[in-house]
């Protein structure tokens, strides 16, 4: 299923609960602006390669637009559109003063040298610099990009606009990045799990977890879940997976990954086919890689009781129906992975104030935001007697509509 179709179906279900008319629905679903640029890169060997860069700005009723930039061969306008829309709903669920955007380049960063990545990023920034900015649209890292990518964007953007660390978040700390940002999305996943299980009178420590993807989100989620006493029994990356029913040593895994850049050969567990990860028998599945990985066929084989969505839109609405029939509880992406954008917001606040918070303050404030949002989400789910995904969309749409109405035409 196309990513926009999936997102719009989720949106539509919540819109019907709220009684939104067709015109307002169309207005809320349609992006504010879609940017598409050509980027020609001179490779290290002197040959030329062309790529397409995208930035979709979805909604700015509640503040400047915010969303990551992804480098991945499968980046396409449909998915960027869906991800931009999800950002509007995500920032609204956790009540940050932002709208939503998303961008990307259809390249494989693993095939590019550091120098090539830098030249590509600088050209992309030149093409979009008049459409982004600290009060307009603030990019951040996503799949295939990182703090270094953000540093290049700050440098290139600042050539046009003067020193502007607040143009992106997820920067290196030396350039105005926030302490705690790197681990923030994974930490938010842990906090979502804590909220979920505390409500049920239980704890993370009483549960087993399988994590798909061992990049920024997956590795931090796994490490922090393990530190909280949860048993991480399986993890995967793009070409390998490893399991250990007694619990994996996630610190050793992260160190292995740092050195080898693959989970292959990790001695602390048995190797597993990466595609089997989603069907591992566990209490909680944390998808933290690509979107669209759980369709109705995968859903039928899935054996987890809970899904906490570290990735964006890992499950489509057909799969959600199968999972609901099986009694699987889904903590949706627009809440569960909002820890990253929340600490991005703290970074932006620190940049505006030219003041640094210590890491304890960052984590404490993140905790407060995730808990308050969980409470709002649970109340909405009870009010409408609906699942958590529909509740998250309903909560977000109501907030965006209210801001849109207050601003007037
Ligand atoms: P990343 O590039 O750091 O890591 C991605 C991981 O997924 C890697 O381990 C990679 O090997 C794995 N992977 C890629 N293709 C795969 C496949 N086909 N099967 C299994 N594993 C595969 O990316 P990230 O920043 O960790 O982002 C992961 C997901 O989380 C994305 O959906 C992203 O949109 C979402 N997300 C990220 C953040 C953030 O702060 N980084 C915030 C919110 C949501």
CSV table of C-alpha atoms and ligand atoms in Angstrom, one decimal:
chain,number,residue,atom,x,y,z
A,1,UNK,CA,0.0,0.0,0.0
A,2,UNK,CA,1.3,3.5,-0.9
A,3,UNK,CA,2.4,5.5,2.2
A,4,UNK,CA,0.0,8.4,1.5
A,5,UNK,CA,-2.9,6.0,1.0
A,6,UNK,CA,-2.1,4.4,4.4
A,7,UNK,CA,-1.7,7.8,6.1
A,8,UNK,CA,-4.9,9.2,4.6
A,9,UNK,CA,-6.9,6.2,5.6
A,10,UNK,CA,-5.7,6.6,9.2
A,11,UNK,CA,-6.5,10.3,9.0
A,12,UNK,CA,-9.9,9.6,7.5
A,13,UNK,CA,-10.9,7.3,10.3
A,14,UNK,CA,-10.1,9.9,12.9
A,15,UNK,CA,-11.7,12.7,10.8
A,16,UNK,CA,-15.0,10.8,10.7
A,17,UNK,CA,-14.9,10.5,14.5
A,18,UNK,CA,-14.4,14.2,14.8
A,19,UNK,CA,-17.2,14.9,12.2
A,20,UNK,CA,-14.9,16.9,9.9
A,21,UNK,CA,-16.4,17.9,6.6
A,22,UNK,CA,-14.9,17.1,3.2
A,23,UNK,CA,-13.5,20.6,2.5
A,24,UNK,CA,-11.7,20.8,5.8
A,25,UNK,CA,-10.4,17.2,5.4
A,26,UNK,CA,-9.0,18.1,1.9
A,27,UNK,CA,-7.4,21.3,3.3
A,28,UNK,CA,-5.7,19.3,6.2
A,29,UNK,CA,-4.5,16.5,4.0
A,30,UNK,CA,-3.1,18.6,1.1
A,31,UNK,CA,0.6,19.8,1.6
A,32,UNK,CA,1.3,23.5,1.9
A,33,UNK,CA,4.3,23.2,-0.5
A,34,UNK,CA,6.2,20.5,-2.4
A,35,UNK,CA,9.7,21.2,-3.6
A,36,UNK,CA,11.6,18.9,-6.0
A,37,UNK,CA,15.2,19.7,-7.1
A,38,UNK,CA,17.8,18.1,-9.3
A,39,UNK,CA,21.3,17.6,-7.8
A,40,UNK,CA,24.3,16.7,-9.9
A,41,UNK,CA,27.2,15.3,-8.1
A,42,UNK,CA,30.7,15.0,-9.3
A,43,UNK,CA,31.8,11.6,-7.9
A,44,UNK,CA,35.3,11.1,-6.6
A,45,UNK,CA,36.3,9.4,-9.8
A,46,UNK,CA,35.3,12.4,-11.9
A,47,UNK,CA,32.0,10.9,-13.3
A,48,UNK,CA,28.7,12.7,-12.8
A,49,UNK,CA,25.7,11.3,-11.0
A,50,UNK,CA,22.2,12.9,-10.7
A,51,UNK,CA,19.8,12.6,-7.9
A,52,UNK,CA,16.4,14.1,-7.0
A,53,UNK,CA,16.0,16.0,-3.7
A,54,UNK,CA,12.6,16.5,-2.1
A,55,UNK,CA,11.2,18.8,0.6
A,56,UNK,CA,7.5,18.6,1.4
A,57,UNK,CA,6.1,21.2,3.8
A,58,UNK,CA,2.8,19.9,5.0
A,59,UNK,CA,1.2,22.3,7.5
A,60,UNK,CA,2.3,25.4,9.5
A,61,UNK,CA,-0.8,26.3,11.4
A,62,UNK,CA,0.9,25.6,14.8
A,63,UNK,CA,4.3,27.0,14.0
A,64,UNK,CA,7.4,26.5,11.8
A,65,UNK,CA,7.4,23.2,9.9
A,66,UNK,CA,9.7,20.4,11.2
A,67,UNK,CA,10.9,17.1,9.9
A,68,UNK,CA,13.8,15.0,8.9
A,69,UNK,CA,15.9,14.6,5.8
A,70,UNK,CA,16.4,11.0,4.6
A,71,UNK,CA,19.1,9.6,2.3
A,72,UNK,CA,17.9,6.3,0.9
A,73,UNK,CA,17.6,4.8,-2.6
A,74,UNK,CA,13.9,4.3,-2.2
A,75,UNK,CA,13.0,8.0,-1.3
A,76,UNK,CA,10.1,8.9,-3.5
A,77,UNK,CA,7.6,11.8,-3.5
A,78,UNK,CA,4.7,9.7,-2.2
A,79,UNK,CA,6.5,8.6,0.9
A,80,UNK,CA,8.0,12.0,1.6
A,81,UNK,CA,4.4,13.4,1.4
A,82,UNK,CA,3.1,10.9,3.8
A,83,UNK,CA,6.0,11.4,6.2
A,84,UNK,CA,5.5,15.2,6.1
A,85,UNK,CA,1.9,14.8,7.0
A,86,UNK,CA,2.8,12.4,9.8
A,87,UNK,CA,5.1,15.1,11.2
A,88,UNK,CA,2.2,17.6,11.4
A,89,UNK,CA,0.2,15.0,13.4
A,90,UNK,CA,3.2,14.0,15.5
A,91,UNK,CA,4.2,17.5,16.6
A,92,UNK,CA,0.5,18.1,17.5
A,93,UNK,CA,0.2,14.8,19.5
A,94,UNK,CA,3.1,15.8,21.8
A,95,UNK,CA,1.9,19.5,21.6
A,96,UNK,CA,5.1,21.1,20.2
A,97,UNK,CA,4.7,24.5,18.6
A,98,UNK,CA,5.5,23.1,15.1
A,99,UNK,CA,3.9,22.0,11.9
A,100,UNK,CA,5.2,19.1,9.7
A,101,UNK,CA,7.6,18.6,6.8
A,102,UNK,CA,9.9,16.0,5.4
A,103,UNK,CA,12.6,15.7,2.8
A,104,UNK,CA,15.1,13.4,1.2
A,105,UNK,CA,17.4,12.5,-1.6
A,106,UNK,CA,17.1,9.3,-3.5
A,107,UNK,CA,20.7,8.2,-3.0
A,108,UNK,CA,22.4,5.3,-1.2
A,109,UNK,CA,24.8,7.0,1.3
A,110,UNK,CA,26.6,3.7,1.8
A,111,UNK,CA,27.8,4.0,-1.8
A,112,UNK,CA,29.1,7.6,-1.3
A,113,UNK,CA,32.3,8.7,0.2
A,114,UNK,CA,32.2,11.3,3.0
A,115,UNK,CA,33.4,14.0,0.5
A,116,UNK,CA,30.6,13.0,-1.9
A,117,UNK,CA,28.0,13.1,0.8
A,118,UNK,CA,29.2,16.6,1.8
A,119,UNK,CA,29.0,17.9,-1.8
A,120,UNK,CA,25.6,16.4,-2.2
A,121,UNK,CA,24.3,17.9,1.0
A,122,UNK,CA,25.7,21.4,0.2
A,123,UNK,CA,24.1,21.4,-3.2
A,124,UNK,CA,20.7,20.3,-1.8
A,125,UNK,CA,21.0,23.1,0.8
A,126,UNK,CA,21.7,25.7,-1.9
A,127,UNK,CA,18.6,24.6,-3.8
A,128,UNK,CA,16.3,24.8,-0.8
A,129,UNK,CA,17.9,27.5,1.3
A,130,UNK,CA,15.2,30.1,0.6
A,131,UNK,CA,12.4,27.7,1.7
A,132,UNK,CA,13.9,26.6,5.0
A,133,UNK,CA,14.9,28.6,8.1
A,134,UNK,CA,14.6,28.7,11.9
A,135,UNK,CA,11.2,30.4,11.7
A,136,UNK,CA,10.0,28.6,8.5
A,137,UNK,CA,11.1,24.9,8.2
A,138,UNK,CA,13.7,23.2,10.3
A,139,UNK,CA,15.1,19.9,9.0
A,140,UNK,CA,16.7,17.2,11.1
A,141,UNK,CA,18.4,13.8,10.6
A,142,UNK,CA,16.5,10.7,9.5
A,143,UNK,CA,17.5,7.5,7.9
A,144,UNK,CA,20.9,7.7,6.2
A,145,UNK,CA,21.7,11.2,7.6
A,146,UNK,CA,23.2,12.2,10.9
A,147,UNK,CA,24.7,15.1,12.9
A,148,UNK,CA,27.5,15.5,10.4
A,149,UNK,CA,25.0,16.0,7.6
A,150,UNK,CA,23.3,18.7,9.7
A,151,UNK,CA,26.6,20.4,10.3
A,152,UNK,CA,27.1,20.8,6.6
A,153,UNK,CA,23.6,22.2,6.2
A,154,UNK,CA,24.2,24.8,9.0
A,155,UNK,CA,27.5,25.8,7.3
A,156,UNK,CA,26.0,26.1,3.8
A,157,UNK,CA,22.8,27.8,5.0
A,158,UNK,CA,24.8,30.3,7.1
A,159,UNK,CA,26.7,31.4,3.9
A,160,UNK,CA,23.4,32.8,2.7
A,161,UNK,CA,21.7,33.9,5.9
A,162,UNK,CA,24.5,34.5,8.5
A,163,UNK,CA,25.2,32.2,11.5
A,164,UNK,CA,22.0,30.2,11.9
A,165,UNK,CA,22.4,27.1,14.1
A,166,UNK,CA,18.6,26.9,14.5
A,167,UNK,CA,18.0,26.1,10.8
A,168,UNK,CA,18.4,22.4,11.6
A,169,UNK,CA,18.3,20.2,14.7
A,170,UNK,CA,20.3,17.0,15.4
A,171,UNK,CA,23.5,19.0,15.0
A,172,UNK,CA,26.8,18.1,16.7
A,173,UNK,CA,26.9,19.5,20.2
A,174,UNK,CA,29.9,21.7,19.3
A,175,UNK,CA,27.7,23.5,16.7
A,176,UNK,CA,24.7,24.1,19.0
A,177,UNK,CA,23.3,20.5,19.1
A,178,UNK,CA,21.5,19.4,22.2
A,179,UNK,CA,22.9,16.9,24.7
A,180,UNK,CA,20.6,13.8,24.6
A,181,UNK,CA,19.4,14.3,21.0
A,182,UNK,CA,21.2,11.3,19.6
A,183,UNK,CA,19.4,8.9,22.0
A,184,UNK,CA,16.1,10.8,22.2
A,185,UNK,CA,14.0,8.8,19.8
A,186,UNK,CA,15.1,5.5,21.4
A,187,UNK,CA,14.5,7.0,24.8
A,188,UNK,CA,11.0,8.1,23.8
A,189,UNK,CA,10.3,4.5,22.7
A,190,UNK,CA,11.4,3.3,26.1
A,191,UNK,CA,9.1,6.0,27.8
A,192,UNK,CA,6.2,4.9,25.6
A,193,UNK,CA,6.7,1.3,26.8
A,194,UNK,CA,6.9,2.5,30.4
A,195,UNK,CA,3.7,4.4,30.1
A,196,UNK,CA,1.9,1.5,28.4
A,197,UNK,CA,3.0,-1.1,31.0
A,198,UNK,CA,2.6,1.1,34.1
A,199,UNK,CA,-1.0,1.6,33.0
A,200,UNK,CA,-1.4,-2.1,33.0
A,201,UNK,CA,0.2,-2.4,36.4
A,202,UNK,CA,3.3,-4.0,35.0
A,203,UNK,CA,6.8,-2.8,33.9
A,204,UNK,CA,9.3,-2.9,31.0
A,205,UNK,CA,11.4,-5.4,33.1
A,206,UNK,CA,8.6,-8.0,32.8
A,207,UNK,CA,8.7,-8.2,29.0
A,208,UNK,CA,10.7,-9.5,26.1
A,209,UNK,CA,11.4,-7.3,23.0
A,210,UNK,CA,12.5,-7.8,19.4
A,211,UNK,CA,13.8,-4.7,17.5
A,212,UNK,CA,13.9,-4.4,13.7
A,213,UNK,CA,16.7,-2.0,12.7
A,214,UNK,CA,19.8,-1.2,14.7
A,215,UNK,CA,20.5,2.3,13.5
A,216,UNK,CA,19.9,5.4,15.6
A,217,UNK,CA,16.4,4.6,16.8
A,218,UNK,CA,16.7,0.8,17.1
A,219,UNK,CA,20.1,0.7,18.8
A,220,UNK,CA,19.2,3.3,21.4
A,221,UNK,CA,15.8,1.8,22.0
A,222,UNK,CA,17.4,-1.6,22.5
A,223,UNK,CA,20.1,-0.3,24.8
A,224,UNK,CA,17.8,1.8,27.0
A,225,UNK,CA,15.1,-1.0,27.2
A,226,UNK,CA,17.8,-3.4,28.3
A,227,UNK,CA,19.1,-0.8,30.9
A,228,UNK,CA,15.5,-0.6,32.2
A,229,UNK,CA,15.5,-4.4,32.7
A,230,UNK,CA,13.6,-5.4,29.6
A,231,UNK,CA,14.9,-8.5,27.8
A,232,UNK,CA,15.9,-7.8,24.2
A,233,UNK,CA,15.8,-11.2,22.6
A,234,UNK,CA,16.3,-10.3,18.9
A,235,UNK,CA,17.5,-7.4,16.7
A,236,UNK,CA,18.1,-7.0,13.0
A,237,UNK,CA,19.6,-4.7,10.5
A,238,UNK,CA,19.4,-4.5,6.7
A,239,UNK,CA,21.3,-7.7,6.0
A,240,UNK,CA,21.5,-9.7,9.2
A,241,UNK,CA,19.8,-10.5,12.5
A,242,UNK,CA,20.7,-12.1,15.8
A,243,UNK,CA,18.7,-13.6,18.6
A,244,UNK,CA,19.3,-14.9,22.1
A,245,UNK,CA,16.3,-16.1,24.2
A,246,UNK,CA,18.2,-15.3,27.4
A,247,UNK,CA,18.6,-11.7,26.3
A,248,UNK,CA,21.2,-10.0,24.1
A,249,UNK,CA,24.0,-7.8,25.5
A,250,UNK,CA,22.9,-4.6,23.8
A,251,UNK,CA,26.0,-2.6,24.9
A,252,UNK,CA,28.2,-5.3,23.3
A,253,UNK,CA,26.0,-5.3,20.2
A,254,UNK,CA,26.3,-1.5,19.9
A,255,UNK,CA,30.1,-1.8,20.2
A,256,UNK,CA,30.2,-4.6,17.6
A,257,UNK,CA,28.1,-2.5,15.2
A,258,UNK,CA,30.3,0.5,15.7
A,259,UNK,CA,33.4,-1.6,14.7
A,260,UNK,CA,31.9,-3.9,12.0
A,261,UNK,CA,28.9,-1.8,10.7
A,262,UNK,CA,26.9,-5.0,10.5
A,263,UNK,CA,25.3,-7.4,13.1
A,264,UNK,CA,26.8,-10.3,11.1
A,265,UNK,CA,29.1,-12.5,13.1
A,266,UNK,CA,28.1,-11.1,16.5
A,267,UNK,CA,29.2,-13.8,18.9
A,268,UNK,CA,26.6,-13.2,21.7
A,269,UNK,CA,23.6,-15.0,19.9
A,270,UNK,CA,22.5,-17.1,17.0
A,271,UNK,CA,22.2,-15.6,13.5
A,272,UNK,CA,18.7,-15.3,12.1
A,273,UNK,CA,17.4,-14.4,8.7
A,274,UNK,CA,16.6,-10.7,9.0
A,275,UNK,CA,13.1,-11.2,7.4
A,276,UNK,CA,12.2,-13.5,10.3
A,277,UNK,CA,12.6,-10.8,12.9
A,278,UNK,CA,9.0,-9.5,12.6
A,279,UNK,CA,7.7,-13.0,13.4
A,280,UNK,CA,9.9,-13.7,16.4
A,281,UNK,CA,7.8,-14.8,19.5
A,282,UNK,CA,8.1,-11.9,22.0
A,283,UNK,CA,6.0,-9.6,24.0
A,284,UNK,CA,6.9,-6.4,22.2
A,285,UNK,CA,8.0,-5.8,18.6
A,286,UNK,CA,9.7,-2.5,18.0
A,287,UNK,CA,10.0,-1.8,14.2
A,288,UNK,CA,12.8,0.8,13.9
A,289,UNK,CA,13.8,0.5,10.2
A,290,UNK,CA,11.7,1.2,7.1
A,291,UNK,CA,8.0,2.1,6.7
A,292,UNK,CA,5.5,-0.3,5.3
A,293,UNK,CA,7.2,-3.4,6.6
A,294,UNK,CA,4.0,-4.9,8.2
A,295,UNK,CA,1.3,-5.7,5.7
A,296,UNK,CA,-1.6,-8.0,6.2
A,297,UNK,CA,0.5,-11.1,5.3
A,298,UNK,CA,3.2,-10.2,7.8
A,299,UNK,CA,0.6,-9.2,10.4
A,300,UNK,CA,-0.9,-12.7,10.2
A,301,UNK,CA,2.4,-14.2,11.1
A,302,UNK,CA,3.4,-11.8,13.8
A,303,UNK,CA,3.6,-13.2,17.3
A,304,UNK,CA,4.1,-10.1,19.5
A,305,UNK,CA,1.4,-8.9,21.8
A,306,UNK,CA,2.4,-5.2,21.5
A,307,UNK,CA,4.0,-3.1,18.7
A,308,UNK,CA,5.7,0.1,19.7
A,309,UNK,CA,6.4,1.9,16.5
A,310,UNK,CA,10.0,3.3,16.4
A,311,UNK,CA,9.8,3.7,12.6
A,312,UNK,CA,7.4,5.9,10.8
A,313,UNK,CA,4.3,4.1,9.4
A,314,UNK,CA,5.7,0.5,9.7
A,315,UNK,CA,2.2,-1.0,9.6
A,316,UNK,CA,-0.5,-0.3,7.0
A,317,UNK,CA,-4.2,0.0,7.8
A,318,UNK,CA,-5.0,-3.5,6.4
A,319,UNK,CA,-2.4,-4.9,8.7
A,320,UNK,CA,-3.8,-2.9,11.6
A,321,UNK,CA,-7.2,-4.7,11.1
A,322,UNK,CA,-5.5,-8.1,11.2
A,323,UNK,CA,-3.6,-7.2,14.3
A,324,UNK,CA,-6.6,-5.7,16.0
A,325,UNK,CA,-8.5,-9.1,15.5
A,326,UNK,CA,-5.5,-10.8,17.1
A,327,UNK,CA,-5.7,-8.5,20.1
A,328,UNK,CA,-2.3,-6.9,19.3
A,329,UNK,CA,-2.0,-3.4,20.9
A,330,UNK,CA,-0.2,-0.8,18.7
A,331,UNK,CA,1.4,2.3,20.2
A,332,UNK,CA,1.5,4.4,17.1
A,333,UNK,CA,4.5,6.1,15.5
A,334,UNK,CA,3.1,9.6,15.9
A,335,UNK,CA,3.4,9.2,19.6
A,336,UNK,CA,6.0,6.4,20.1
A,337,UNK,CA,8.8,7.9,18.1
A,338,UNK,CA,8.1,11.6,19.0
A,339,UNK,CA,11.0,11.7,21.4
A,340,UNK,CA,13.3,12.7,18.6
A,341,UNK,CA,11.3,15.7,17.5
A,342,UNK,CA,10.7,16.7,21.1
A,343,UNK,CA,14.4,16.9,21.9
A,344,UNK,CA,14.9,18.7,18.5
A,345,UNK,CA,12.4,21.2,19.8
A,346,UNK,CA,14.5,21.6,23.0
A,347,UNK,CA,17.6,22.1,20.7
A,348,UNK,CA,15.9,24.8,18.8
A,349,UNK,CA,14.8,26.5,22.0
A,350,UNK,CA,18.4,26.4,23.3
A,351,UNK,CA,19.6,27.8,19.9
A,352,UNK,CA,17.2,30.7,20.1
A,353,UNK,CA,18.2,31.4,23.7
A,354,UNK,CA,21.9,30.8,23.0
A,355,UNK,CA,21.9,28.7,26.2
A,356,UNK,CA,22.8,25.1,26.8
A,357,UNK,CA,20.8,22.7,29.0
A,358,UNK,CA,22.5,19.8,30.7
A,359,UNK,CA,21.5,16.2,29.7
A,360,UNK,CA,19.6,15.6,32.9
A,361,UNK,CA,17.3,18.6,32.1
A,362,UNK,CA,16.8,17.4,28.5
A,363,UNK,CA,15.8,13.9,29.6
A,364,UNK,CA,13.6,15.2,32.4
A,365,UNK,CA,11.7,17.6,30.1
A,366,UNK,CA,11.4,14.8,27.5
A,367,UNK,CA,9.9,12.6,30.2
A,368,UNK,CA,7.3,15.3,31.0
A,369,UNK,CA,6.3,15.7,27.4
A,370,UNK,CA,6.0,12.0,26.7
A,371,UNK,CA,3.9,11.4,29.9
A,372,UNK,CA,1.6,14.3,29.3
A,373,UNK,CA,1.1,13.2,25.7
A,374,UNK,CA,0.4,9.6,26.8
A,375,UNK,CA,-2.2,10.9,29.2
A,376,UNK,CA,-3.9,13.0,26.4
A,377,UNK,CA,-3.8,10.0,24.1
A,378,UNK,CA,-5.3,7.6,26.6
A,379,UNK,CA,-8.1,10.2,27.4
A,380,UNK,CA,-8.8,10.6,23.7
A,381,UNK,CA,-8.9,6.8,23.2
A,382,UNK,CA,-11.4,6.5,26.0
A,383,UNK,CA,-13.6,9.4,24.8
A,384,UNK,CA,-13.9,8.0,21.3
A,385,UNK,CA,-13.7,4.3,22.4
A,386,UNK,CA,-11.1,3.8,19.7
A,387,UNK,CA,-7.6,2.3,19.2
A,388,UNK,CA,-4.5,4.3,20.1
A,389,UNK,CA,-3.6,5.2,16.4
A,390,UNK,CA,-7.1,6.6,15.7
A,391,UNK,CA,-6.9,8.5,19.1
A,392,UNK,CA,-3.5,9.9,18.2
A,393,UNK,CA,-4.8,11.2,14.8
A,394,UNK,CA,-8.0,12.6,16.4
A,395,UNK,CA,-6.0,14.4,19.1
A,396,UNK,CA,-3.6,15.9,16.6
A,397,UNK,CA,-6.2,16.8,14.0
A,398,UNK,CA,-8.3,18.6,16.6
A,399,UNK,CA,-5.3,20.7,17.7
A,400,UNK,CA,-4.3,21.6,14.1
A,401,UNK,CA,-7.9,22.5,13.2
A,402,UNK,CA,-8.2,24.7,16.3
A,403,UNK,CA,-5.0,26.6,15.4
A,404,UNK,CA,-6.1,26.9,11.7
A,405,UNK,CA,-9.4,28.3,12.8
A,406,UNK,CA,-7.9,30.7,15.3
A,407,UNK,CA,-5.5,32.1,12.7
A,408,UNK,CA,-8.4,32.7,10.3
A,409,UNK,CA,-8.0,33.2,6.5
B,1,LIG,P1,19.2,4.7,10.6
B,1,LIG,O1,19.6,4.9,9.2
B,1,LIG,O2,20.1,5.2,11.7
B,1,LIG,O3,19.0,3.1,10.8
B,1,LIG,C1,18.1,2.4,10.0
B,1,LIG,C2,18.3,0.9,10.4
B,1,LIG,O4,17.4,0.2,9.6
B,1,LIG,C3,19.7,0.3,10.1
B,1,LIG,O5,20.1,-0.6,11.1
B,1,LIG,C4,19.5,-0.4,8.8
B,1,LIG,O6,20.4,-1.5,8.6
B,1,LIG,C5,18.1,-0.9,9.0
B,1,LIG,N1,17.4,-1.3,7.8
B,1,LIG,C6,17.3,-0.6,6.6
B,1,LIG,N2,16.6,-1.3,5.7
B,1,LIG,C7,16.2,-2.4,6.3
B,1,LIG,C8,15.4,-3.5,5.9
B,1,LIG,N3,14.9,-3.6,4.7
B,1,LIG,N4,15.2,-4.5,6.8
B,1,LIG,C9,15.7,-4.4,8.1
B,1,LIG,N5,16.4,-3.4,8.5
B,1,LIG,C10,16.6,-2.4,7.7
B,1,LIG,O7,17.7,5.3,10.7
B,1,LIG,P2,17.0,5.8,12.0
B,1,LIG,O8,17.2,7.3,12.2
B,1,LIG,O9,17.2,4.8,13.1
B,1,LIG,O10,15.5,5.7,11.5
B,1,LIG,C11,14.8,4.5,11.6
B,1,LIG,C12,13.3,4.7,11.4
B,1,LIG,O11,12.9,5.6,12.5
B,1,LIG,C13,12.8,5.4,10.2
B,1,LIG,O12,11.5,5.0,9.8
B,1,LIG,C14,12.7,6.9,10.6
B,1,LIG,O13,11.9,7.6,9.8
B,1,LIG,C15,12.2,6.7,12.0
B,1,LIG,N6,12.5,7.8,12.9
B,1,LIG,C16,13.7,8.3,13.1
B,1,LIG,C17,13.9,9.3,14.0
B,1,LIG,C18,15.3,9.8,14.4
B,1,LIG,O14,15.4,10.6,15.3
B,1,LIG,N7,16.4,9.3,13.8
B,1,LIG,C19,12.8,9.9,14.7
B,1,LIG,C20,11.6,9.4,14.4
B,1,LIG,C21,11.4,8.4,13.5
